[in-house]
Coordinates of C-alpha atoms in Angstrom, one line a residue:
X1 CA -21.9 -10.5 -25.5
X2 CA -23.8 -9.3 -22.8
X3 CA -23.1 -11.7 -20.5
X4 CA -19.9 -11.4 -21.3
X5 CA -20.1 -7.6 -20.3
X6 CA -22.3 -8.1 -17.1
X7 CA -19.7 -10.9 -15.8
X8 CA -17.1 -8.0 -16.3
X9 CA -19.2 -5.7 -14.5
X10 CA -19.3 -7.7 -11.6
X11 CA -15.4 -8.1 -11.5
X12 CA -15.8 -4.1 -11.6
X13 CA -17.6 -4.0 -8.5
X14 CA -15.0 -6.1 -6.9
X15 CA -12.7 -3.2 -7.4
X16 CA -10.3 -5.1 -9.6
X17 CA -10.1 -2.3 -12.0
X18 CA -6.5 -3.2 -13.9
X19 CA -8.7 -6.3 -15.1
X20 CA -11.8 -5.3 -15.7
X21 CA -10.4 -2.4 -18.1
X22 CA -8.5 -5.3 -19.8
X23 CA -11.5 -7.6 -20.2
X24 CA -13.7 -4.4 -21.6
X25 CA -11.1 -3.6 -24.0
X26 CA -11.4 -7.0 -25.4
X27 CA -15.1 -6.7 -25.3
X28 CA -15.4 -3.5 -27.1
X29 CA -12.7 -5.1 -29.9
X30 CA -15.0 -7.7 -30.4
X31 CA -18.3 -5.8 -30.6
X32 CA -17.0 -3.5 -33.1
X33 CA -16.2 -6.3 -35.2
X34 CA -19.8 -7.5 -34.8
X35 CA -21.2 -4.1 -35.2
X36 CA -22.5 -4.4 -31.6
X37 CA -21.9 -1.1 -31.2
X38 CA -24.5 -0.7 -28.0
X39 CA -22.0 -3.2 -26.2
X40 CA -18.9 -1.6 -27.0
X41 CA -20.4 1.9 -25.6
X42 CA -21.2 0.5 -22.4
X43 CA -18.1 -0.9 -22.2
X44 CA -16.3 2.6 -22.9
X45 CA -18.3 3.5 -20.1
X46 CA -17.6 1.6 -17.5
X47 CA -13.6 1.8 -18.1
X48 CA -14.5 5.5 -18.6
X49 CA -16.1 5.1 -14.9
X50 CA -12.6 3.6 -13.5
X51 CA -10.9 6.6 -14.4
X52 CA -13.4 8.6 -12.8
X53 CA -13.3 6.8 -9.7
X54 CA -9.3 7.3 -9.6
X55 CA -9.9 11.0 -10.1
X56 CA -8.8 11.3 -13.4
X57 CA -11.4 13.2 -14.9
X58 CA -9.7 14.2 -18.2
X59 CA -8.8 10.4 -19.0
X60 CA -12.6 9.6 -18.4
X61 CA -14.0 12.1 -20.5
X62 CA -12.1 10.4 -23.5
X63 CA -13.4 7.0 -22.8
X64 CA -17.3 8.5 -22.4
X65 CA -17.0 10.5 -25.6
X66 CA -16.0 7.5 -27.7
X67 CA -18.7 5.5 -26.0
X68 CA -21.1 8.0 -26.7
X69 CA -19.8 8.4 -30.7
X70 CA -19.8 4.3 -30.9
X71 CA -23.4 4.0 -29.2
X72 CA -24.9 6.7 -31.6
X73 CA -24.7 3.8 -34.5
X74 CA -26.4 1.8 -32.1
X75 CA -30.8 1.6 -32.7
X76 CA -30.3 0.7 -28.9
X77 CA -29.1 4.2 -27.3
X78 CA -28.7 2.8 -23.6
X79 CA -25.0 3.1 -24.7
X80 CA -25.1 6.7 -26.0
X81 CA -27.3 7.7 -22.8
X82 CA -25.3 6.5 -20.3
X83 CA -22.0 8.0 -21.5
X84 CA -23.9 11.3 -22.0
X85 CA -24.9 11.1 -18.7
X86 CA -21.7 10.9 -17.5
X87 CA -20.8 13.6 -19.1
X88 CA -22.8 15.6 -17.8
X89 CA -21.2 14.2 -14.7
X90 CA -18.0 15.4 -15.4
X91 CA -19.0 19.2 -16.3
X92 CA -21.0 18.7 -12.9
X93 CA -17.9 17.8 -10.4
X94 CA -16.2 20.9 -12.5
X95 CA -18.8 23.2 -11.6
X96 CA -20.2 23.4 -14.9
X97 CA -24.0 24.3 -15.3
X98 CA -23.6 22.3 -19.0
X99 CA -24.0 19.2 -16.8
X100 CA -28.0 19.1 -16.3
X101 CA -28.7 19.7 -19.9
X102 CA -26.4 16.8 -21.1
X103 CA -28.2 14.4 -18.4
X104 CA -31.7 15.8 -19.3
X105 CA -30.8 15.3 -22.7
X106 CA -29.3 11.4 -22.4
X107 CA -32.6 10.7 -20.5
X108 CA -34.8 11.9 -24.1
X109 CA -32.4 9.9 -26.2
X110 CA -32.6 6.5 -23.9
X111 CA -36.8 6.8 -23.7
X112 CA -36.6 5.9 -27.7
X113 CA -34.2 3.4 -27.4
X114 CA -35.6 0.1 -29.1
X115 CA -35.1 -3.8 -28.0
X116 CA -32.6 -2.6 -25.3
X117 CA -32.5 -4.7 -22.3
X118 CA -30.3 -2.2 -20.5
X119 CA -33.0 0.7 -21.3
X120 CA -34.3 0.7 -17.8
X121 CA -30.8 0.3 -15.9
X122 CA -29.4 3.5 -17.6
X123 CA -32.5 5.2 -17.0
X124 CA -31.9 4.9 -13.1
X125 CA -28.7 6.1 -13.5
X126 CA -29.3 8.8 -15.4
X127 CA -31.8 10.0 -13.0
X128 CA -29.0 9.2 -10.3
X129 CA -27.4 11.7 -11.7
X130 CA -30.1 14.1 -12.2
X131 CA -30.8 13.5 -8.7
X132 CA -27.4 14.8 -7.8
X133 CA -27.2 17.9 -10.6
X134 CA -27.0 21.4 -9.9
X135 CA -30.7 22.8 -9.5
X136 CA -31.4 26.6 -8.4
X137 CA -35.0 25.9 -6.7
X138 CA -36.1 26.8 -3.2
X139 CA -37.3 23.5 -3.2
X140 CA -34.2 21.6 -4.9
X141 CA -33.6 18.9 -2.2
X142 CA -37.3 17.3 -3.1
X143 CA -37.0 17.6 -6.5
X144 CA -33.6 15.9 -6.2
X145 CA -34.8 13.2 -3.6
X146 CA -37.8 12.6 -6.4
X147 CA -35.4 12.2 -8.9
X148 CA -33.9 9.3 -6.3
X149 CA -37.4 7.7 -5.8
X150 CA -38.0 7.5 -9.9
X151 CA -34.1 5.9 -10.3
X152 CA -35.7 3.7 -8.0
X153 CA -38.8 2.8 -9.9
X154 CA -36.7 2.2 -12.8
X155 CA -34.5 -0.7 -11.2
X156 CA -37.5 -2.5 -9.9
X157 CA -38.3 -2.8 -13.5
X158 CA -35.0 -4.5 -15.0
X159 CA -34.9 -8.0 -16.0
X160 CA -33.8 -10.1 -12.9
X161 CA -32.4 -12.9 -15.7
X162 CA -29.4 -10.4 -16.2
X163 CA -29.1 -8.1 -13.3
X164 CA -28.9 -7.8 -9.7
X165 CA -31.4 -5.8 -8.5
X166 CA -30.2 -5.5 -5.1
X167 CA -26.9 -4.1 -5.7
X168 CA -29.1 -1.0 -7.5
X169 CA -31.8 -0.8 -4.5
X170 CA -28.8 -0.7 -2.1
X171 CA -27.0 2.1 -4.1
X172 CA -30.2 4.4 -4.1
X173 CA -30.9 4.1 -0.8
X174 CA -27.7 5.2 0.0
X175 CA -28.1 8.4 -2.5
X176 CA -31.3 8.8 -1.0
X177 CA -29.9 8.8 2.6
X178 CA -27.0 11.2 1.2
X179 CA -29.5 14.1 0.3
X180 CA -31.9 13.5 3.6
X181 CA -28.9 14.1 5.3
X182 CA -29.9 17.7 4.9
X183 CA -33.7 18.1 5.5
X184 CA -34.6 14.7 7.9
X185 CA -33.3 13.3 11.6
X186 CA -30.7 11.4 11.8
X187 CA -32.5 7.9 12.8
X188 CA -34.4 8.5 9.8
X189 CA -31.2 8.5 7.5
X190 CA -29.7 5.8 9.5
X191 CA -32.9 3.8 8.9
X192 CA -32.5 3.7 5.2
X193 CA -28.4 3.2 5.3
X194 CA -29.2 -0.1 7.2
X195 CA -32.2 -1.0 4.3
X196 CA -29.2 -0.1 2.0
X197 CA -27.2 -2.7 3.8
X198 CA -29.7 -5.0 3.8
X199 CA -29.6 -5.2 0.1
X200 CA -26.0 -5.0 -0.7
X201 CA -25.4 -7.8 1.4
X202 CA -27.2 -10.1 -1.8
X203 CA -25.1 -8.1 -3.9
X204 CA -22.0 -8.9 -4.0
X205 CA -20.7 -5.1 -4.1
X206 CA -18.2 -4.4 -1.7
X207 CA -17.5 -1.2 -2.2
X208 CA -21.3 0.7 -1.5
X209 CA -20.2 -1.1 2.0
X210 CA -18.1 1.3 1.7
X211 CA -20.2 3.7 1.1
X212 CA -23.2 3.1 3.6
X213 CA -20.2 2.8 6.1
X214 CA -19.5 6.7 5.6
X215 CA -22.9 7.9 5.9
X216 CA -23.0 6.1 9.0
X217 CA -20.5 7.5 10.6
X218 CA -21.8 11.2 9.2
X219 CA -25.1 10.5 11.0
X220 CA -23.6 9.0 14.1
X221 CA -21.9 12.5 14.2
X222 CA -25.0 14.2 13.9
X223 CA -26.0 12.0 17.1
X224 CA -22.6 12.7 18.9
X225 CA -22.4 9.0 19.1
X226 CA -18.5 9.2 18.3
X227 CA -17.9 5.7 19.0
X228 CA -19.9 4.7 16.4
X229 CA -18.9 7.2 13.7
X230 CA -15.4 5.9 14.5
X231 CA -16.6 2.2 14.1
X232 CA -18.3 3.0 11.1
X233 CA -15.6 4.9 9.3
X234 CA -13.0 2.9 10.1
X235 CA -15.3 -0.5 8.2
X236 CA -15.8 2.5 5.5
X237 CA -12.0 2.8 4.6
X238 CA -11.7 -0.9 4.8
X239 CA -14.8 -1.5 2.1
X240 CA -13.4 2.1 0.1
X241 CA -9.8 0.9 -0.2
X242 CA -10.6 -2.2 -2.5
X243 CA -11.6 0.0 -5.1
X244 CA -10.4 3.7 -5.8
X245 CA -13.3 6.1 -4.3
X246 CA -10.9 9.1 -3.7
X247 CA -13.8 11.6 -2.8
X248 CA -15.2 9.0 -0.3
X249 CA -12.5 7.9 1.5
X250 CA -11.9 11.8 1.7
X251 CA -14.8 12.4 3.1
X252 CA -14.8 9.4 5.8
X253 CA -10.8 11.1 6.9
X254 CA -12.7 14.2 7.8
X255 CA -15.7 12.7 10.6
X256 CA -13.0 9.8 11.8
X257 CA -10.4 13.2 12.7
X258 CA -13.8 14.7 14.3
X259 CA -15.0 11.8 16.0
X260 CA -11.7 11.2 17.6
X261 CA -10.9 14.7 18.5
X262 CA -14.4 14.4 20.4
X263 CA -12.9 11.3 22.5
X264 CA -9.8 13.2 22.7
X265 CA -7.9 10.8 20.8
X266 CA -5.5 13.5 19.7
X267 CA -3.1 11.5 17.8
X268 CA -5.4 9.5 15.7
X269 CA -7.2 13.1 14.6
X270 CA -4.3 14.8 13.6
X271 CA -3.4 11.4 11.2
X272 CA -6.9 11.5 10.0
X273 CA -6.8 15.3 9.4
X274 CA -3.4 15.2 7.6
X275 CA -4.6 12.7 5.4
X276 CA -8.0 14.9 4.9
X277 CA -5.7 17.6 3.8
X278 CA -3.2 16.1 1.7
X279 CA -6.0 14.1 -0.6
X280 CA -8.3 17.1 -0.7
X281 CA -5.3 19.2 -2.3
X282 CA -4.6 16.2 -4.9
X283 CA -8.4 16.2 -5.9
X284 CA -8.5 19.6 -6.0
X285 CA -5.3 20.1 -8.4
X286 CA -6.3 17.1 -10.9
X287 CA -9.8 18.8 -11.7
X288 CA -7.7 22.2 -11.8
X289 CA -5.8 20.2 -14.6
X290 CA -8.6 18.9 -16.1
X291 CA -11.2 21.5 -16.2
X292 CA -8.0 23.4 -18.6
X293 CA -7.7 20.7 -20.3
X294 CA -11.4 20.7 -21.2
X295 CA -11.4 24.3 -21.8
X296 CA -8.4 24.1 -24.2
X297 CA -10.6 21.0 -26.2
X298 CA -13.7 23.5 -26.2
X299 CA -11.9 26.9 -27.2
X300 CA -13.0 26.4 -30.9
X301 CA -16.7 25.5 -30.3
X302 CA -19.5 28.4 -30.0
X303 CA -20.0 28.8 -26.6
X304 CA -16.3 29.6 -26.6
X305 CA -17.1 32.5 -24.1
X306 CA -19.5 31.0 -21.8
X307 CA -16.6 28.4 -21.3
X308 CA -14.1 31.6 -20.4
X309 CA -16.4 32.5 -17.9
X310 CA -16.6 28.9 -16.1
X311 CA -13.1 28.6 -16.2
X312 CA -12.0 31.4 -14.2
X313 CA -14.7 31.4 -12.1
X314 CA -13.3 27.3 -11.5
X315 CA -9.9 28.2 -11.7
X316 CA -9.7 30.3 -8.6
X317 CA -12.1 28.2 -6.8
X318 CA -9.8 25.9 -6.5
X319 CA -6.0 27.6 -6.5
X320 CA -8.3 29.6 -3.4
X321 CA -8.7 26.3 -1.8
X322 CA -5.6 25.0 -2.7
X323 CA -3.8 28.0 -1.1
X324 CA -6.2 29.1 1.4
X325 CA -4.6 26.2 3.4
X326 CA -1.2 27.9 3.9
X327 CA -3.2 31.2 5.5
X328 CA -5.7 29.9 8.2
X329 CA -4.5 28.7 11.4
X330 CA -6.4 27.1 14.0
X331 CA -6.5 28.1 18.2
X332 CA -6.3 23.9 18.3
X333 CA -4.2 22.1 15.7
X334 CA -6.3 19.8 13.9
X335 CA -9.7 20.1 15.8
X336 CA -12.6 19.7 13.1
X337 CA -15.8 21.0 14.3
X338 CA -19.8 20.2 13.4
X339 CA -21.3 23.7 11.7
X340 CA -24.8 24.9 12.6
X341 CA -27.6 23.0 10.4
X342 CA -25.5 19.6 11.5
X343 CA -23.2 20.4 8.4
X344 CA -20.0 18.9 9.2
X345 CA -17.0 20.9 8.6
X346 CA -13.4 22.0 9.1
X347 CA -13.4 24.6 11.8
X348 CA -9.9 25.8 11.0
X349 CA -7.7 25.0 8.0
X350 CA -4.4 23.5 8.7
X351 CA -1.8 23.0 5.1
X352 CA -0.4 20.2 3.9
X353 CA 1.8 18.9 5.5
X354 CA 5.1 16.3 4.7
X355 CA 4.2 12.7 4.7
X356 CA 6.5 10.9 7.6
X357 CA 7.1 6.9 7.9
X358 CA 4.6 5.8 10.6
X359 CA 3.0 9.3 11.1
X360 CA 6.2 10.1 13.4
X361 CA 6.9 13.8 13.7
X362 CA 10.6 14.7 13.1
X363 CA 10.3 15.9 16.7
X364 CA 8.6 16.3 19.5
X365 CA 7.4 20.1 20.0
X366 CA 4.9 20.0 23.0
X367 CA 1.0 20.7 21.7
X368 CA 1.2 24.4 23.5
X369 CA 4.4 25.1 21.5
X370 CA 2.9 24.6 18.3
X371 CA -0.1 26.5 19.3
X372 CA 1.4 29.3 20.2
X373 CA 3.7 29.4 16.6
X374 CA 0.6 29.0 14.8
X375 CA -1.2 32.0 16.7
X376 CA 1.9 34.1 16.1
X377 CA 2.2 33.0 12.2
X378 CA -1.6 34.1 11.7
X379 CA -0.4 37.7 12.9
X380 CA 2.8 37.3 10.4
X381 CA 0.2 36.5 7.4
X382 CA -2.6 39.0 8.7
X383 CA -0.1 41.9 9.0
X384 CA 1.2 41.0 5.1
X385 CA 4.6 40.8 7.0
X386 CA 5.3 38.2 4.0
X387 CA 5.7 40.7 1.7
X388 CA 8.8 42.0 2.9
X389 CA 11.9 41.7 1.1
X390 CA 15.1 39.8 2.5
X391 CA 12.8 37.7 5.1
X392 CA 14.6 34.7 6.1
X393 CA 13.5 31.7 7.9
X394 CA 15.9 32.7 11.2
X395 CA 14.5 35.8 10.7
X396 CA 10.9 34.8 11.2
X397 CA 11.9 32.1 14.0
X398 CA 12.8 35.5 15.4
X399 CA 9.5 37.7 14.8
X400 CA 7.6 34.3 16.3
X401 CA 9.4 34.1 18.8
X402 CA 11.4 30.6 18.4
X403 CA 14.0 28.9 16.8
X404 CA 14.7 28.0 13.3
X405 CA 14.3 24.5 13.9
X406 CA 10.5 24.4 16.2
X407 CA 9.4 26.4 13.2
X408 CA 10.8 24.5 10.5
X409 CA 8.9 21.8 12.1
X410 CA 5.4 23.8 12.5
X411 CA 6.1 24.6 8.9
X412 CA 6.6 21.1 7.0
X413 CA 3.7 19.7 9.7
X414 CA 0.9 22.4 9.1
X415 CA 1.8 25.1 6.1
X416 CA 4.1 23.4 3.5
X417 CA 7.0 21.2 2.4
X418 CA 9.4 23.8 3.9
X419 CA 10.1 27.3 5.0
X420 CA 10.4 29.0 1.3
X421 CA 7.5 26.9 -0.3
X422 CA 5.1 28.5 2.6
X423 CA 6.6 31.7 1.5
X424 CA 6.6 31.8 -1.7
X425 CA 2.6 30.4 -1.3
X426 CA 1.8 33.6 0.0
X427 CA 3.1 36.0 -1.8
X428 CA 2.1 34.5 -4.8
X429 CA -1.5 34.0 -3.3
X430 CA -1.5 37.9 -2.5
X431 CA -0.8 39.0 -6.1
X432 CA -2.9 37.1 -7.4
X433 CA -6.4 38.6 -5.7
X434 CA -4.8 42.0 -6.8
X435 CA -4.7 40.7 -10.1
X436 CA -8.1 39.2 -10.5
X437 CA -9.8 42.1 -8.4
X438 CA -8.0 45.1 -9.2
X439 CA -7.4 46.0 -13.2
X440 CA -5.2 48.5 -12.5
X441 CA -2.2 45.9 -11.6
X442 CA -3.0 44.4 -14.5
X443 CA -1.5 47.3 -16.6
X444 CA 1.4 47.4 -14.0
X445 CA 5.0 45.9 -15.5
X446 CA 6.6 42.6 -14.4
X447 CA 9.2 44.2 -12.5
X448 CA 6.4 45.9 -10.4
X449 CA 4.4 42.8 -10.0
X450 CA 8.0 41.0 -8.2
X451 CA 8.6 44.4 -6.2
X452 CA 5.1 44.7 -4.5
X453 CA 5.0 40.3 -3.2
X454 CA 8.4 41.2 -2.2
X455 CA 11.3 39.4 -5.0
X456 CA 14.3 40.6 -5.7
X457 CA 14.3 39.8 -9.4
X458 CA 11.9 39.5 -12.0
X459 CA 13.1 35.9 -13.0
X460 CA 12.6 34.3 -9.4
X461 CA 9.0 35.9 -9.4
X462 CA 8.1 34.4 -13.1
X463 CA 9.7 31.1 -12.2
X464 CA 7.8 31.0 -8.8
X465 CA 4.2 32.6 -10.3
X466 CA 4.6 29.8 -13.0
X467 CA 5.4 27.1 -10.5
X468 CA 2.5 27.5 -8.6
X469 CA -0.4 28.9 -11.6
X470 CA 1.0 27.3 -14.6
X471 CA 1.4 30.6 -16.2
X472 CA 3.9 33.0 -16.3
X473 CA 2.7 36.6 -15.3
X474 CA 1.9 38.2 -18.6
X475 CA 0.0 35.3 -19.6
X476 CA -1.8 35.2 -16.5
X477 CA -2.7 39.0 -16.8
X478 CA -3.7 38.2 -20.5
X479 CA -6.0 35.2 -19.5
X480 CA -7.6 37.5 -17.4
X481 CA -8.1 40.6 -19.5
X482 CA -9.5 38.2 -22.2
X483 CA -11.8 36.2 -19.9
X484 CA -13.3 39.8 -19.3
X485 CA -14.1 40.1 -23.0

C-alpha cells in the first residue's frame, strides 16, 4: 500500500487531479478494509490538498478532518499530523490565529509516531507550514526562515528507497527564497530559485516550475530587469496551469501587468491586470463562503465567541476588498506600481471588469477618454453623489461629462458588469461602514436604512443588501449587535 500511494502521489504532482482523487479513493477503500488506517489518512490528505489548491477550502477541510479522525486509530500518527497541519493551514489562509497551535500541536503528535516511514516527510511539512504561520515577533522572518532550514533537515533524512528527495529540496528552497524576499538582495534570492531549479529538474514536479518561475519574475522586478520578469512569468503560467495553483497564478498576473506596463506594453498590462482583478475577487468570495461555513460548523463548540470575533473581523476584510474595487480609480488605467521596501503592489485599484472574447473591448474609447471618466467618477464616489435618489445612468453620462454609451463602456471595463451593479455596489458599500462603525444606525428602521443609500422602496434595498452580503438587513444588524456580545 505505500507504494501504491507514493505512485499516486507522483501522478498528483503531475497535476492530474480528476485521477489522482480517483486512485486515492480506491486506496483509502482498501486501507480501511485492512485497518491501514495511517494510509487511508494520508490519502484524505492529499485529495483534501486538491481541493485546496482549487480554492475550495470548505471541501478540503472535510477531507483533512476525516484523515485526521481515520489516522488517530493509527500507532503511526504521520497521518493524523499532516491533516492537522493542514488544518491549521486552512484557519491560517482565513486569518485565524487557531492555525499555529493546530500545526504546533500535529508537530508533538508526529515526534511519537512509531515504525512510520513517513515520520520525517510530515515533519518537513509541518514545519513548512509553521514556517509560513502567523508569528507576532520583531524578529518573525528568522524564526520563520529557521523554521524553513529545520523542514529542510527533515527531508535530508527520509528514506531515498521511497521518496524523491529532490522534489522536497526544490520546494524549500523556493519557501526559503519566498520569505528572503523580504529581508535579503535580490541576487541572493535569485541564487537559491536557480538551486531550487536545479533540484526539481530530478524531480519530476512540474508545477514548483511553476513556482520558482514566479519568484523569478518577482525578483527580476526588484532588479527592474522587466524583460526577464516577463520571461519568467510567462514559463510560470505555463508550469501553474497544469495543475490548479489559483493564488500563484494570481500572483504571477500582477508582476507580468507591471513588467509590461514598465516596457509600455499597454495592451498586454491591462489583460494581465484584468485577469489579476477578476481571480482575486473569486478567491476572495470562496473563503468569504468558507470562513461562514466554518463558523456555522463551530457555533456550538466553546470558543463560540472567540470565533464571532474572527469572523467579522474576516468578513469585512474581505466584502472591503471585494468592494473597495468599485471606489478607487487610478490617474493611469491599469498601471501597477513597485511600493517602497521593494514590496510589489497595485498602485490604483481598478474593478472587475466583463470578460470579452479575445480581450476585445466593445469599443474603442481613446486611453485619454477613459482617463478623464475615471477622474470624474472618483469625484462622483468622493462627493457620495451615489446616494442620490432617481440617479440614472444618462444622468451621470451627464454629471461626467459624456455619453451613455463611453460610460457604459468605462463601467463594464473597470467598475462592474453594468451601470446599476456599480451603483448599487456603492450604496450598499456606504451603509454598511455606517452599520459596522456607527451603533446608532443599527437601531434605525429598514425604511431608514433604504432612504439614507438612496432606494425608493424597502424591498429593492433588502433584495440588493442580500444580493451582495448574504443577509438581509435586520440580520445583518443582528449579526452585528451579537458579534459585540
Amino acid at each position: 500500500m505505500v507504494k501504491q500511494y507514493i505512485l499516486n502521489e507522483k501522478l498528483y504532482n503531475t497535476g492530474n487531479y480528476k485521477e489522482t482523487e480517483k486512485r486515492y479513493q480506491k486506496l483509502i477503500i482498501s486501507s480501511v478494509k485492512e485497518k491501514n488506517y495511517n494510509i487511508a489518512a494520508l490519502s484524505y490528505n492529499i485529495i483534501g490538498r486538491i481541493y485546496l489548491n482549487k480554492g475550495n477550502y470548505e471541501r478540503a477541510r472535510n477531507y483533512f478532518e476525516k484523515g485526521l479522525e481515520l489516522g488517530k486509530k493509527s500507532k503511526q500518527k504521520s497521518g493524523a499530523g499532516i491533516n492537522q497541519g493542514f488544518i491549521g493551514s486552512i484557519y491560517h489562509d482565513l486569518e485565524s490565529d487557531d492555525s499555529r497551535k493546530y500545526i504546533t500541536d500535529a508537530i508533538s503528535l508526529v515526534k511519537e509516531s512509531e515504525d512510520d516511514i513517513f515520520k520525517d516527510l510530515v515533519l518537513g511539512h509541518l514545519y513548512t507550514k509553521l514556517g509560513f504561520s502567523t508569528i507576532h515577533h520583531k524578529d518573525s522572518i528568522t524564526m520563520r526562515l529557521d523554521y524553513l532550514f529545520t523542514a529542510l533537515d527533515y527531508y535530508k533524512k527520509i528514506p531515498k528507497k521511497y521518496f524523491n528527495n529532490n522534489r522536497y529540496f526544490s520546494q524549500t528552497y523556493t519557501n526559503i527564497a519566498m520569505l528572503e524576499y523580504k529581508v535579503k538582495p535580490a541576487d541572493t534570492v535569485i541564487s537559491h530559485l536557480k538551486k531550487a531549479g536545479y533540484y526539481n529538474k530530478y524531480a519530476e514536479t512540474p508545477y514548483i516550475f511553476g513556482f520558482i518561475g514566479t519568484e523569478l519574475a518577482r525578483n527580476y522586478l526588484r532588479k527592474k530587469d522587466y524583460d526577464s520578469a516577463i520571461y519568467y512569468g510567462n514559463i510560470a503560467l505555463k508550469y501553474l496551469s497544469i495543475g490548479t495553483h489559483k493564488q500563484k497564478i494570481l500572483e504571477t498576473y500582477q508582476y507580468l501587468s507591471y513588467a509590461y506596463e514598465n516596457t509600455k506594453q499597454h495592451e498586454q498590462a491591462q489583460q494581465y491586470y484584468i485577469k489579476f482583478k477578476n481571480n482575486e475577487d473569486q478567491i476572495n468570495k470562496d473563503k468569504l463562503k468558507s470562513f461562514v461555513q466554518i463558523y456555522k460548523e463551530n457555533s456550538t463548540k466553546k470558543d463560540k465567541e472567540n470565533f464571532r470575533e474572527q469572523i467579522i473581523n474576516f468578513f469585512f476584510y474581505f466584502l472591503s476588498a471585494l468592494l473597495i474595487i468599485f471606489f478607487i480609480l487610478r490617474k493611469k488605467a491599469d498601471k501597477i506600481s513597485v511600493a517602497s521596501g521593494n514590496e510589489v503592489k497595485i498602485e490604483k485599484e481598478v474593478s472587475e471588469s466583463t470578460s470579452i472574447p479575445g480581450n476585445k473591448i466593445e469599443e474603442a474609447i481613446s486611453y485619454e477618454t477613459e482617463s478623464q471618466i475615471l477622474k470624474r467618477l472618483d469625484k462622483f464616489e468622493d462627493k457620495l453623489h451615489f446616494l442620490q435618489k432617481g440617479i440614472t445612468q444618462g444622468k451621470l453620462a451627464a454629471q461626467v461629462d459624456t455619453n451613455v454609451r463611453y460610460l457604459s463602456i468605462v463601467i463594464k471595463k473597470y467598475k462592474a458588469e453594468n451601470f446599476n451593479a456599480y451603483l448599487n455596489t456603492l450604496r450598499i458599500k456606504y451603509i454598511i461602514g455606517k452599520l459596522k462603525n456607527d451603533k446608532e444606525y443599527r437601531r434605525y428602521k429598514v425604511r431608514c436604512l433604504a432612504d439614507e443609500c438612496g432606494y425608493f422602496t424597502v424591498a429593492s434595498f433588502t433584495k440588493i443588501f442580500g444580493e451582495i452580503t448574504g443577509y438581509t438587513p435586520s440580520a445583518y444588524i443582528a449579526f452585528l449587535n451579537d458579534s459585540d456580545l
